[in-house]
Tab-separated table of C-alpha atoms in Angstrom:
chain	number	residue	atom	x	y	z
A	1	MET	CA	-6.490	20.204	-105.211
A	2	THR	CA	-3.993	21.278	-107.880
A	3	GLN	CA	-5.190	22.459	-111.280
A	4	SER	CA	-3.785	21.511	-114.671
A	5	PHE	CA	-4.919	23.076	-117.950
A	6	GLY	CA	-7.891	24.668	-116.211
A	7	LEU	CA	-9.056	21.393	-114.653
A	8	THR	CA	-8.491	19.681	-111.346
A	9	THR	CA	-6.165	16.692	-111.641
A	10	THR	CA	-9.086	14.354	-111.010
A	11	ALA	CA	-11.217	16.051	-113.629
A	12	ARG	CA	-8.437	16.004	-116.205
A	13	LEU	CA	-7.832	12.271	-115.742
A	14	ALA	CA	-11.576	11.599	-115.890
A	15	LEU	CA	-11.842	13.556	-119.121
A	16	LEU	CA	-8.948	11.697	-120.724
A	17	GLN	CA	-10.441	8.350	-119.712
A	18	ARG	CA	-13.829	9.340	-121.034
A	19	LEU	CA	-12.429	10.500	-124.360
A	20	ALA	CA	-10.258	7.390	-124.698
A	21	LYS	CA	-13.262	5.160	-124.037
A	22	ARG	CA	-15.404	7.036	-126.538
A	23	ARG	CA	-12.622	6.892	-129.111
A	24	ALA	CA	-12.245	3.133	-128.583
A	25	HIS	CA	-15.988	2.641	-129.189
A	26	GLN	CA	-15.765	4.745	-132.357
A	27	ASP	CA	-12.785	2.732	-133.579
A	28	GLU	CA	-14.626	-0.554	-132.964
A	29	ALA	CA	-17.678	0.691	-134.818
A	30	ARG	CA	-15.546	1.951	-137.677
A	31	ALA	CA	-13.671	-1.354	-137.888
A	32	GLY	CA	-16.948	-3.244	-138.039
A	33	GLN	CA	-18.262	-1.032	-140.816
A	34	GLY	CA	-15.006	-1.411	-142.687
A	35	HIS	CA	-15.228	-5.229	-142.498
A	36	ASN	CA	-18.776	-5.312	-143.805
A	37	GLY	CA	-18.076	-2.687	-146.416
A	38	GLY	CA	-14.940	-4.520	-147.556
A	39	GLY	CA	-16.820	-7.779	-147.978
A	40	HIS	CA	-19.515	-6.052	-149.978
A	41	ALA	CA	-16.943	-4.433	-152.221
A	42	GLU	CA	-15.111	-7.698	-152.848
A	43	GLY	CA	-18.375	-9.402	-153.639
A	44	HIS	CA	-18.973	-6.956	-156.461
A	45	GLY	CA	-15.365	-7.010	-157.629
A	46	ALA	CA	-15.046	-3.244	-157.703
A	47	GLY	CA	-13.234	-0.241	-156.550
A	48	ARG	CA	-9.867	1.035	-155.588
A	49	GLU	CA	-8.787	-0.239	-152.144
A	50	GLY	CA	-11.698	-2.663	-152.123
A	51	ARG	CA	-14.471	-0.051	-152.246
A	52	GLY	CA	-17.546	-0.978	-154.216
A	53	HIS	CA	-19.544	1.375	-156.401
A	54	GLY	CA	-22.248	1.475	-153.740
A	55	THR	CA	-19.859	2.296	-150.867
A	56	ARG	CA	-19.065	5.899	-150.049
A	57	SER	CA	-15.677	6.636	-148.529
A	58	ARG	CA	-15.877	8.025	-145.006
A	59	PHE	CA	-14.599	11.543	-144.378
A	60	ALA	CA	-14.046	10.424	-140.800
A	61	ASP	CA	-10.970	8.580	-142.072
A	62	LEU	CA	-9.296	11.820	-143.151
A	63	PRO	CA	-6.037	12.622	-141.330
A	64	GLY	CA	-6.825	14.902	-138.416
A	65	MET	CA	-10.574	14.230	-138.480
A	66	ARG	CA	-10.305	11.902	-135.507
A	67	ASP	CA	-8.480	14.512	-133.434
A	68	PHE	CA	-11.110	17.070	-134.414
A	69	ALA	CA	-13.835	14.694	-133.261
A	70	LEU	CA	-12.049	14.247	-129.938
A	71	MET	CA	-11.855	17.998	-129.527
A	72	GLN	CA	-15.590	18.281	-130.129
A	73	THR	CA	-16.184	15.519	-127.608
A	74	ALA	CA	-14.069	17.365	-125.053
A	75	VAL	CA	-16.009	20.594	-125.628
A	76	GLU	CA	-19.255	18.680	-125.139
A	77	ALA	CA	-17.983	16.885	-122.036
A	78	LEU	CA	-16.878	20.127	-120.422
A	79	SER	CA	-20.069	21.985	-121.433
A	80	LEU	CA	-17.974	24.699	-123.088
A	81	GLU	CA	-19.694	27.265	-125.280
A	82	SER	CA	-17.898	27.890	-128.561
A	83	PRO	CA	-16.746	31.518	-128.922
A	84	PHE	CA	-16.256	31.114	-132.677
A	85	PHE	CA	-18.416	32.001	-135.710
A	86	ARG	CA	-20.553	34.546	-133.890
A	87	PRO	CA	-22.275	36.688	-136.561
A	88	HIS	CA	-21.718	40.443	-136.280
A	89	ALA	CA	-24.692	42.562	-137.324
A	90	GLY	CA	-22.730	45.576	-138.566
A	91	VAL	CA	-19.279	47.133	-138.845
A	92	ALA	CA	-16.931	45.606	-136.269
A	93	GLY	CA	-14.715	48.315	-134.844
A	94	ALA	CA	-14.140	49.307	-131.229
A	95	ARG	CA	-17.709	48.164	-130.678
A	96	THR	CA	-19.852	45.634	-132.447
A	97	THR	CA	-23.366	44.207	-132.425
A	98	ILE	CA	-23.790	40.460	-131.972
A	99	GLY	CA	-27.340	39.231	-131.768
A	100	ASN	CA	-29.263	42.108	-130.207
A	101	SER	CA	-26.498	43.285	-127.900
A	102	ARG	CA	-23.581	45.693	-128.155
A	103	TYR	CA	-20.097	44.630	-127.114
A	104	LEU	CA	-16.688	46.159	-126.672
A	105	ASN	CA	-14.762	44.500	-129.481
A	106	PHE	CA	-11.149	43.329	-129.446
A	107	SER	CA	-11.360	40.721	-132.202
A	108	SER	CA	-11.143	42.724	-135.426
A	109	TYR	CA	-8.245	44.019	-137.529
A	110	ASN	CA	-9.882	47.408	-138.109
A	111	TYR	CA	-6.748	49.026	-136.718
A	112	LEU	CA	-7.297	52.613	-137.841
A	113	GLY	CA	-11.093	52.515	-137.778
A	114	LEU	CA	-11.307	53.000	-141.544
A	115	ASN	CA	-13.669	50.125	-142.292
A	116	GLY	CA	-17.014	51.912	-142.308
A	117	ASP	CA	-15.499	55.377	-142.781
A	118	PRO	CA	-17.843	57.258	-145.197
A	119	ARG	CA	-14.937	58.160	-147.483
A	120	VAL	CA	-13.926	54.518	-147.806
A	121	THR	CA	-17.436	53.186	-148.339
A	122	GLY	CA	-18.076	56.042	-150.766
A	123	ALA	CA	-15.062	55.029	-152.864
A	124	ALA	CA	-16.237	51.407	-152.842
A	125	LYS	CA	-19.786	52.382	-153.882
A	126	ALA	CA	-18.495	54.564	-156.703
A	127	ALA	CA	-16.398	51.649	-157.981
A	128	ILE	CA	-19.445	49.357	-157.884
A	129	ASP	CA	-21.475	51.894	-159.854
A	130	ARG	CA	-18.756	52.095	-162.485
A	131	TYR	CA	-17.354	48.551	-162.663
A	132	GLY	CA	-19.892	46.303	-160.977
A	133	VAL	CA	-19.133	43.963	-158.109
A	134	SER	CA	-16.772	41.585	-159.921
A	135	PRO	CA	-14.203	41.949	-162.705
A	136	SER	CA	-15.673	38.670	-164.055
A	137	ALA	CA	-12.322	37.367	-165.272
A	138	SER	CA	-8.683	36.994	-164.361
A	139	ARG	CA	-6.808	40.241	-164.792
A	140	LEU	CA	-4.583	38.636	-167.416
A	141	VAL	CA	-7.577	38.013	-169.681
A	142	SER	CA	-10.111	40.812	-169.235
A	143	GLY	CA	-10.381	41.491	-165.522
A	144	GLU	CA	-7.962	44.437	-165.411
A	145	ARG	CA	-9.461	47.724	-164.174
A	146	PRO	CA	-7.821	51.144	-163.623
A	147	VAL	CA	-8.382	50.867	-159.860
A	148	HIS	CA	-5.979	47.900	-159.731
A	149	ALA	CA	-3.069	49.898	-161.150
A	150	GLU	CA	-3.918	52.839	-158.903
A	151	LEU	CA	-3.785	50.703	-155.749
A	152	GLU	CA	-0.577	48.959	-156.807
A	153	SER	CA	1.083	52.294	-157.485
A	154	LEU	CA	0.168	53.537	-153.993
A	155	LEU	CA	1.454	50.348	-152.348
A	156	ALA	CA	4.732	50.457	-154.286
A	157	GLU	CA	5.179	54.089	-153.266
A	158	ASN	CA	4.576	53.226	-149.602
A	159	TYR	CA	7.432	50.710	-149.631
A	160	GLY	CA	9.720	52.642	-151.950
A	161	ALA	CA	9.471	49.736	-154.394
A	162	GLU	CA	9.452	49.789	-158.172
A	163	ALA	CA	6.130	47.969	-158.520
A	164	ALA	CA	3.452	46.014	-156.681
A	165	LEU	CA	0.906	43.319	-157.458
A	166	CYS	CA	-2.415	42.625	-155.708
A	167	MET	CA	-4.142	39.254	-155.403
A	168	VAL	CA	-7.565	38.231	-154.111
A	169	SER	CA	-6.394	36.581	-150.869
A	170	GLY	CA	-3.656	37.372	-148.395
A	171	HIS	CA	-3.187	33.701	-147.572
A	172	ALA	CA	-3.074	32.763	-151.254
A	173	THR	CA	-0.549	35.539	-151.932
A	174	ASN	CA	2.052	33.914	-149.693
A	175	VAL	CA	1.203	30.411	-150.868
A	176	THR	CA	1.421	31.208	-154.566
A	177	VAL	CA	4.426	33.558	-154.440
A	178	ILE	CA	6.629	31.405	-152.196
A	179	GLY	CA	5.468	28.218	-153.913
A	180	HIS	CA	6.231	29.699	-157.336
A	181	LEU	CA	9.478	31.463	-156.445
A	182	MET	CA	11.309	28.584	-154.781
A	183	GLY	CA	12.046	25.020	-155.881
A	184	ALA	CA	13.264	21.632	-154.727
A	185	ARG	CA	16.946	22.593	-154.763
A	186	ASP	CA	16.370	25.717	-152.651
A	187	VAL	CA	16.134	26.482	-148.942
A	188	ILE	CA	13.602	28.573	-147.018
A	189	VAL	CA	14.623	29.763	-143.548
A	190	HIS	CA	11.756	31.259	-141.563
A	191	ASP	CA	10.708	32.341	-138.098
A	192	ALA	CA	9.089	29.486	-136.176
A	193	ALA	CA	6.077	31.756	-135.552
A	194	ILE	CA	5.592	32.630	-139.224
A	195	HIS	CA	2.032	32.600	-140.565
A	196	ASN	CA	0.534	29.378	-141.899
A	197	SER	CA	0.344	30.867	-145.400
A	198	CYS	CA	4.139	31.081	-145.535
A	199	THR	CA	4.690	27.500	-144.376
A	200	GLU	CA	2.075	26.268	-146.849
A	201	GLY	CA	3.852	28.143	-149.636
A	202	ALA	CA	7.165	26.625	-148.558
A	203	ARG	CA	5.622	23.154	-148.549
A	204	LEU	CA	4.202	23.719	-152.037
A	205	SER	CA	7.595	24.823	-153.354
A	206	GLY	CA	9.305	21.580	-152.358
A	207	ALA	CA	12.235	23.552	-150.963
A	208	ARG	CA	14.000	22.531	-147.791
A	209	ARG	CA	12.304	24.354	-144.924
A	210	ILE	CA	14.191	25.374	-141.759
A	211	PRO	CA	12.401	27.199	-138.918
A	212	PHE	CA	14.436	29.175	-136.397
A	213	ALA	CA	13.549	30.153	-132.827
A	214	HIS	CA	11.032	32.985	-132.774
A	215	ASN	CA	12.564	36.402	-133.297
A	216	ASP	CA	16.100	35.125	-132.782
A	217	TRP	CA	18.272	36.637	-135.526
A	218	ARG	CA	21.319	34.728	-134.300
A	219	ALA	CA	19.463	31.429	-134.740
A	220	ALA	CA	18.354	32.590	-138.190
A	221	GLU	CA	21.926	33.269	-139.216
A	222	ARG	CA	23.127	29.894	-137.934
A	223	ALA	CA	20.369	28.122	-139.856
A	224	LEU	CA	21.041	30.029	-143.061
A	225	GLU	CA	24.811	29.645	-142.790
A	226	GLY	CA	24.508	25.899	-142.296
A	227	ALA	CA	22.162	25.339	-145.230
A	228	ARG	CA	23.234	27.944	-147.764
A	229	ARG	CA	26.142	26.170	-149.441
A	230	ALA	CA	24.088	23.127	-150.424
A	231	ALA	CA	21.127	25.167	-151.689
A	232	GLY	CA	20.523	26.742	-155.061
A	233	ARG	CA	18.615	29.798	-153.881
A	234	ALA	CA	17.756	30.925	-150.367
A	235	LEU	CA	14.775	32.802	-148.966
A	236	LEU	CA	14.648	34.280	-145.451
A	237	VAL	CA	11.059	34.960	-144.287
A	238	ILE	CA	9.979	37.020	-141.275
A	239	GLU	CA	6.976	39.104	-140.236
A	240	GLY	CA	7.073	42.813	-139.535
A	241	HIS	CA	4.653	42.456	-136.601
A	242	TYR	CA	3.852	38.991	-135.313
A	243	SER	CA	0.137	38.382	-135.064
A	244	MET	CA	0.226	35.964	-132.119
A	245	ASP	CA	2.696	37.784	-129.870
A	246	GLY	CA	2.575	41.412	-130.948
A	247	ASP	CA	6.371	41.696	-131.128
A	248	VAL	CA	8.640	42.816	-133.979
A	249	PRO	CA	12.012	41.693	-135.388
A	250	ASP	CA	15.219	43.683	-135.636
A	251	LEU	CA	14.848	44.403	-139.347
A	252	ALA	CA	18.352	45.779	-139.890
A	253	ARG	CA	19.853	42.546	-138.520
A	254	PHE	CA	17.832	40.424	-140.913
A	255	VAL	CA	18.768	42.632	-143.858
A	256	GLU	CA	22.446	42.132	-142.977
A	257	ILE	CA	22.022	38.376	-142.623
A	258	ALA	CA	20.267	38.052	-145.982
A	259	ARG	CA	22.971	40.074	-147.767
A	260	ARG	CA	25.807	38.201	-146.077
A	261	HIS	CA	24.463	34.814	-147.155
A	262	ASP	CA	23.157	35.751	-150.618
A	263	ALA	CA	19.525	35.208	-149.689
A	264	TRP	CA	16.332	37.034	-150.557
A	265	LEU	CA	14.595	38.657	-147.599
A	266	MET	CA	10.784	38.567	-147.521
A	267	VAL	CA	8.826	40.488	-144.867
A	268	ASP	CA	5.147	39.788	-144.224
A	269	GLU	CA	3.605	43.133	-143.262
A	270	ALA	CA	0.021	41.907	-142.780
A	271	HIS	CA	-0.183	43.395	-139.261
A	272	SER	CA	2.435	46.130	-139.743
A	273	LEU	CA	0.933	48.465	-142.343
A	274	GLY	CA	-0.990	51.180	-140.545
A	275	VAL	CA	0.408	50.032	-137.208
A	276	LEU	CA	4.183	50.579	-137.145
A	277	GLY	CA	5.990	53.853	-137.684
A	278	PRO	CA	4.897	57.475	-137.077
A	279	THR	CA	2.673	57.451	-140.184
A	280	GLY	CA	1.974	53.699	-140.320
A	281	ARG	CA	4.144	52.870	-143.327
A	282	GLY	CA	5.471	49.743	-141.622
A	283	ILE	CA	8.459	48.296	-139.822
A	284	PHE	CA	11.047	50.010	-142.018
A	285	GLU	CA	9.637	53.420	-141.011
A	286	ALA	CA	9.422	52.446	-137.336
A	287	GLN	CA	13.067	51.321	-137.235
A	288	GLY	CA	14.590	53.769	-139.713
A	289	VAL	CA	15.695	51.065	-142.151
A	290	ASP	CA	15.996	51.654	-145.906
A	291	PRO	CA	13.097	49.639	-147.421
A	292	ALA	CA	15.298	48.778	-150.397
A	293	GLY	CA	17.108	46.300	-148.127
A	294	VAL	CA	14.051	44.044	-148.274
A	295	ASP	CA	13.664	42.102	-151.517
A	296	ILE	CA	9.978	41.206	-151.155
A	297	TRP	CA	7.399	43.129	-149.160
A	298	MET	CA	4.161	41.249	-148.629
A	299	GLY	CA	1.001	42.533	-146.999
A	300	THR	CA	-2.766	42.225	-146.838
A	301	LEU	CA	-5.645	44.528	-147.699
A	302	SER	CA	-7.930	43.184	-144.978
A	303	LYS	CA	-6.554	44.981	-141.917
A	304	THR	CA	-5.757	48.696	-142.083
A	305	LEU	CA	-6.881	48.904	-145.728
A	306	SER	CA	-10.505	47.838	-145.169
A	307	GLY	CA	-10.663	45.322	-147.996
A	308	CYS	CA	-9.664	41.766	-148.756
A	309	GLY	CA	-6.659	40.380	-150.589
A	310	GLY	CA	-2.889	40.479	-150.525
A	311	PHE	CA	-0.034	42.277	-152.254
A	312	ILE	CA	3.633	41.981	-153.140
A	313	ALA	CA	5.894	45.029	-153.551
A	314	ALA	CA	9.329	44.470	-155.103
A	315	GLN	CA	11.565	45.129	-158.094
A	316	ARG	CA	9.681	45.524	-161.359
A	317	ASP	CA	11.173	42.441	-163.006
A	318	LEU	CA	9.912	40.174	-160.216
A	319	ILE	CA	6.451	41.779	-160.261
A	320	GLU	CA	6.152	41.427	-164.031
A	321	TRP	CA	7.210	37.789	-163.847
A	322	LEU	CA	4.622	37.093	-161.143
A	323	ARG	CA	1.966	39.010	-163.085
A	324	HIS	CA	2.405	36.713	-166.072
A	325	THR	CA	3.259	33.375	-164.434
A	326	ALA	CA	2.158	33.060	-160.760
A	327	PRO	CA	-0.689	30.490	-160.697
A	328	GLY	CA	-2.591	32.204	-157.867
A	329	PHE	CA	-2.743	35.367	-159.972
A	330	VAL	CA	-2.943	34.130	-163.562
A	331	TYR	CA	-5.630	31.526	-162.909
A	332	SER	CA	-7.673	33.518	-160.398
A	333	VAL	CA	-10.349	36.135	-160.910
A	334	GLY	CA	-9.074	39.657	-160.321
A	335	LEU	CA	-9.508	41.618	-157.108
A	336	PRO	CA	-13.061	43.076	-157.002
A	337	PRO	CA	-12.851	46.746	-158.068
A	338	ASN	CA	-14.749	48.012	-155.026
A	339	LEU	CA	-12.195	46.391	-152.693
A	340	ALA	CA	-9.304	47.920	-154.631
A	341	ALA	CA	-10.961	51.345	-154.436
A	342	ALA	CA	-11.617	50.959	-150.693
A	343	ALA	CA	-8.002	49.965	-150.059
A	344	SER	CA	-6.658	52.925	-152.060
A	345	GLU	CA	-8.833	55.370	-150.150
A	346	SER	CA	-7.828	53.810	-146.819
A	347	LEU	CA	-4.160	54.179	-147.717
A	348	ARG	CA	-4.649	57.839	-148.629
A	349	ILE	CA	-6.444	58.545	-145.348
A	350	MET	CA	-3.734	56.736	-143.384
A	351	ARG	CA	-1.086	58.986	-144.895
A	352	ALA	CA	-3.162	62.158	-144.460
A	353	GLU	CA	-4.270	61.485	-140.863
A	354	PRO	CA	-1.299	60.187	-138.852
A	355	TRP	CA	-3.220	60.939	-135.636
A	356	ARG	CA	-5.010	57.631	-136.203
A	357	VAL	CA	-1.724	55.721	-136.017
A	358	GLU	CA	-0.662	57.695	-132.962
A	359	LYS	CA	-3.988	56.956	-131.214
A	360	LEU	CA	-3.712	53.247	-132.012
A	361	GLN	CA	-0.187	53.059	-130.639
A	362	HIS	CA	-1.177	54.979	-127.497
A	363	ASN	CA	-4.104	52.608	-126.913
A	364	ALA	CA	-1.985	49.501	-127.336
A	365	ARG	CA	0.745	50.720	-124.981
A	366	HIS	CA	-1.823	51.732	-122.365
A	367	PHE	CA	-3.569	48.369	-122.572
A	368	ARG	CA	-0.342	46.369	-122.399
A	369	ASP	CA	1.143	48.398	-119.555
A	370	ARG	CA	-2.014	48.317	-117.440
A	371	ALA	CA	-2.494	44.608	-118.090
A	372	ARG	CA	1.034	43.928	-116.867
A	373	ALA	CA	0.520	46.147	-113.834
A	374	MET	CA	-2.560	44.059	-112.995
A	375	GLY	CA	-0.464	40.898	-113.116
A	376	PHE	CA	-1.495	39.528	-116.513
A	377	ASP	CA	1.109	37.807	-118.701
A	378	THR	CA	1.291	39.737	-121.990
A	379	GLY	CA	4.313	37.813	-123.263
A	380	SER	CA	6.645	39.715	-125.579
A	381	SER	CA	4.041	42.182	-126.895
A	382	GLU	CA	5.601	45.541	-127.705
A	383	GLY	CA	2.276	47.353	-127.482
A	384	HIS	CA	1.684	48.281	-131.124
A	385	ALA	CA	-1.765	46.807	-131.851
A	386	ILE	CA	-1.748	43.209	-130.587
A	387	VAL	CA	-1.633	42.278	-126.908
A	388	PRO	CA	-2.031	38.654	-125.833
A	389	VAL	CA	-2.998	37.639	-122.318
A	390	ILE	CA	-1.475	34.203	-121.868
A	391	THR	CA	-3.554	31.735	-119.875
A	392	GLY	CA	-1.380	28.617	-120.187
A	393	SER	CA	-4.397	26.455	-120.948
A	394	SER	CA	-6.660	26.127	-123.984
A	395	VAL	CA	-9.620	25.247	-121.782
A	396	LYS	CA	-8.999	28.272	-119.583
A	397	ALA	CA	-8.668	30.555	-122.604
A	398	ALA	CA	-11.971	29.297	-124.024
A	399	ARG	CA	-13.757	29.670	-120.681
A	400	LEU	CA	-12.368	33.183	-120.208
A	401	SER	CA	-13.536	34.200	-123.676
A	402	VAL	CA	-17.071	33.065	-122.849
A	403	ALA	CA	-16.928	34.783	-119.443
A	404	MET	CA	-15.770	38.015	-121.097
A	405	PHE	CA	-18.597	37.788	-123.621
A	406	GLU	CA	-21.046	37.503	-120.739
A	407	ARG	CA	-19.530	40.727	-119.401
A	408	GLY	CA	-20.003	42.580	-122.695
A	409	VAL	CA	-16.499	42.151	-124.139
A	410	ASN	CA	-15.788	40.244	-127.351
A	411	VAL	CA	-12.275	38.762	-127.399
A	412	GLN	CA	-11.245	35.489	-128.985
A	413	PRO	CA	-9.111	32.679	-127.539
A	414	ILE	CA	-6.085	31.305	-129.365
A	415	VAL	CA	-5.741	27.652	-128.430
A	416	PHE	CA	-3.719	24.567	-129.260
A	417	PRO	CA	-2.633	23.715	-131.967
A	418	ALA	CA	-2.476	27.331	-133.202
A	419	VAL	CA	-0.092	27.907	-130.272
A	420	PRO	CA	1.528	25.447	-127.847
A	421	GLU	CA	-0.863	24.397	-125.071
A	422	GLN	CA	1.155	26.211	-122.413
A	423	ALA	CA	0.967	29.394	-124.531
A	424	ALA	CA	-2.835	29.447	-125.041
A	425	ARG	CA	-4.163	32.977	-124.737
A	426	LEU	CA	-6.778	35.625	-125.245
A	427	ARG	CA	-5.642	37.879	-128.091
A	428	PHE	CA	-6.652	41.527	-127.939
A	429	PHE	CA	-6.607	43.570	-131.143
A	430	LEU	CA	-6.559	47.284	-130.359
A	431	CYS	CA	-7.769	50.009	-132.693
A	432	ALA	CA	-7.723	53.799	-132.984
A	433	GLU	CA	-11.428	53.974	-132.125
A	434	HIS	CA	-11.001	52.547	-128.628
A	435	GLU	CA	-11.117	55.029	-125.781
A	436	THR	CA	-9.056	54.717	-122.606
A	437	ALA	CA	-12.223	53.972	-120.653
A	438	ASP	CA	-12.937	51.045	-123.017
A	439	LEU	CA	-9.517	49.560	-122.346
A	440	ASP	CA	-9.795	49.919	-118.585
A	441	ARG	CA	-13.288	48.436	-118.573
A	442	ALA	CA	-12.098	45.429	-120.567
A	443	LEU	CA	-9.229	44.764	-118.176
A	444	GLU	CA	-11.497	45.070	-115.172
A	445	ALA	CA	-13.863	42.591	-116.823
A	446	LEU	CA	-10.918	40.262	-117.404
A	447	ALA	CA	-9.865	40.414	-113.766
A	448	ASP	CA	-13.435	39.707	-112.683
A	449	ALA	CA	-13.792	36.846	-115.189
A	450	MET	CA	-10.499	35.325	-114.078
A	451	ALA	CA	-11.556	35.428	-110.434
A	452	SER	CA	-14.919	33.830	-111.249
A	453	LEU	CA	-13.498	30.687	-112.856
A	454	SER	CA	-13.830	27.609	-110.692
A	455	PRO	CA	-12.170	24.248	-111.448
A	456	LEU	CA	-14.130	22.178	-113.952
A	457	GLU	CA	-15.371	18.762	-113.021
A	458	VAL	CA	-16.277	16.232	-115.685
A	459	PRO	CA	-19.606	14.442	-115.198
A	460	GLY	CA	-19.310	10.684	-114.898
């Protein structure tokens, strides 16, 4: 019998019928509660939308909550084990401890193996001894520490920029900078696969938002050309290394497009720093492009740099304006000093030990090439640090993740709606600490896990 999304056709139809029936019962129950609750509220003459003081609003009515409940029902119906939120008992590098067992690990961003390096932890401990764990205030008020300026100087130097600014969250960095920089009369043109933080920032700004086909610079130019004349300002946003697919853009093309259409170019380097280029400086180093062609460099401290937070590197006037006016910086506590110190030390080690970058890149190419030779679909991965294995089914991806875990390999599934259903995948993050034998063992485990999957049947 044919399979669809990891299920037999019969099983898939049975699951849909079961979920629809359960949803109908939930809707009936909710409608009945709403009727009784509404009458109670009217009887007491209270409340917005007929809610009385004694009636609590139901979170189940939130947009998306119903779909989430259906997803949970599907997981329960299929007896799927969740691969998420497993607690790691130590540093997660090439290997990790979960529960009482050791696993090969392909689910962490510790690209150069610097998280846990004694030099990095030593710098963090020294900062704690000197400054404590928290700056206890926004940097604008009294949270500024010398380690902040030191880190920002190193980041600006890496990108050949005049200045840099660090914030406490990578996600919040994109949200607050894009949301603050652009306005309702402006246009933001971005890759369709851009990170959620960028689209949330665009939504906050109120600007017109136009996605273009992933990694298609011609589509980007058409979109920008068509929208530019009617817009006040324009922002073109891409990533240096796409976290879902492991591919990279043609940076020089995007620089040309931005200049030709009087737009700012912003490059999210979250997964590029420490990964691309002979010494890990990023996509501009890998492709031999002058970094001055990019108006805004964005990145995170949580991958190669062993910390947490985000940064912007750009012209000094923009950085100073953000430093004094960006809500996510002005109204937020400053970056913890120990994280700033850890990130600075990680950046120094990255520059001093390029063998780490070379080892990472060798590992990723080996893994991608062998996976393809074994018949796995690795999509458009260029073999830098991220290699997806596309399963074409969210259910199949989840089942494979569990099967891999049972075989001593920790790798997470990426499922709908994070990616289209037909593009569901296992996503392998490679690091410099992996050995060739680790990579081969993981792929052999994947082949065995794939062969072991049998069609799911839904109980009646």
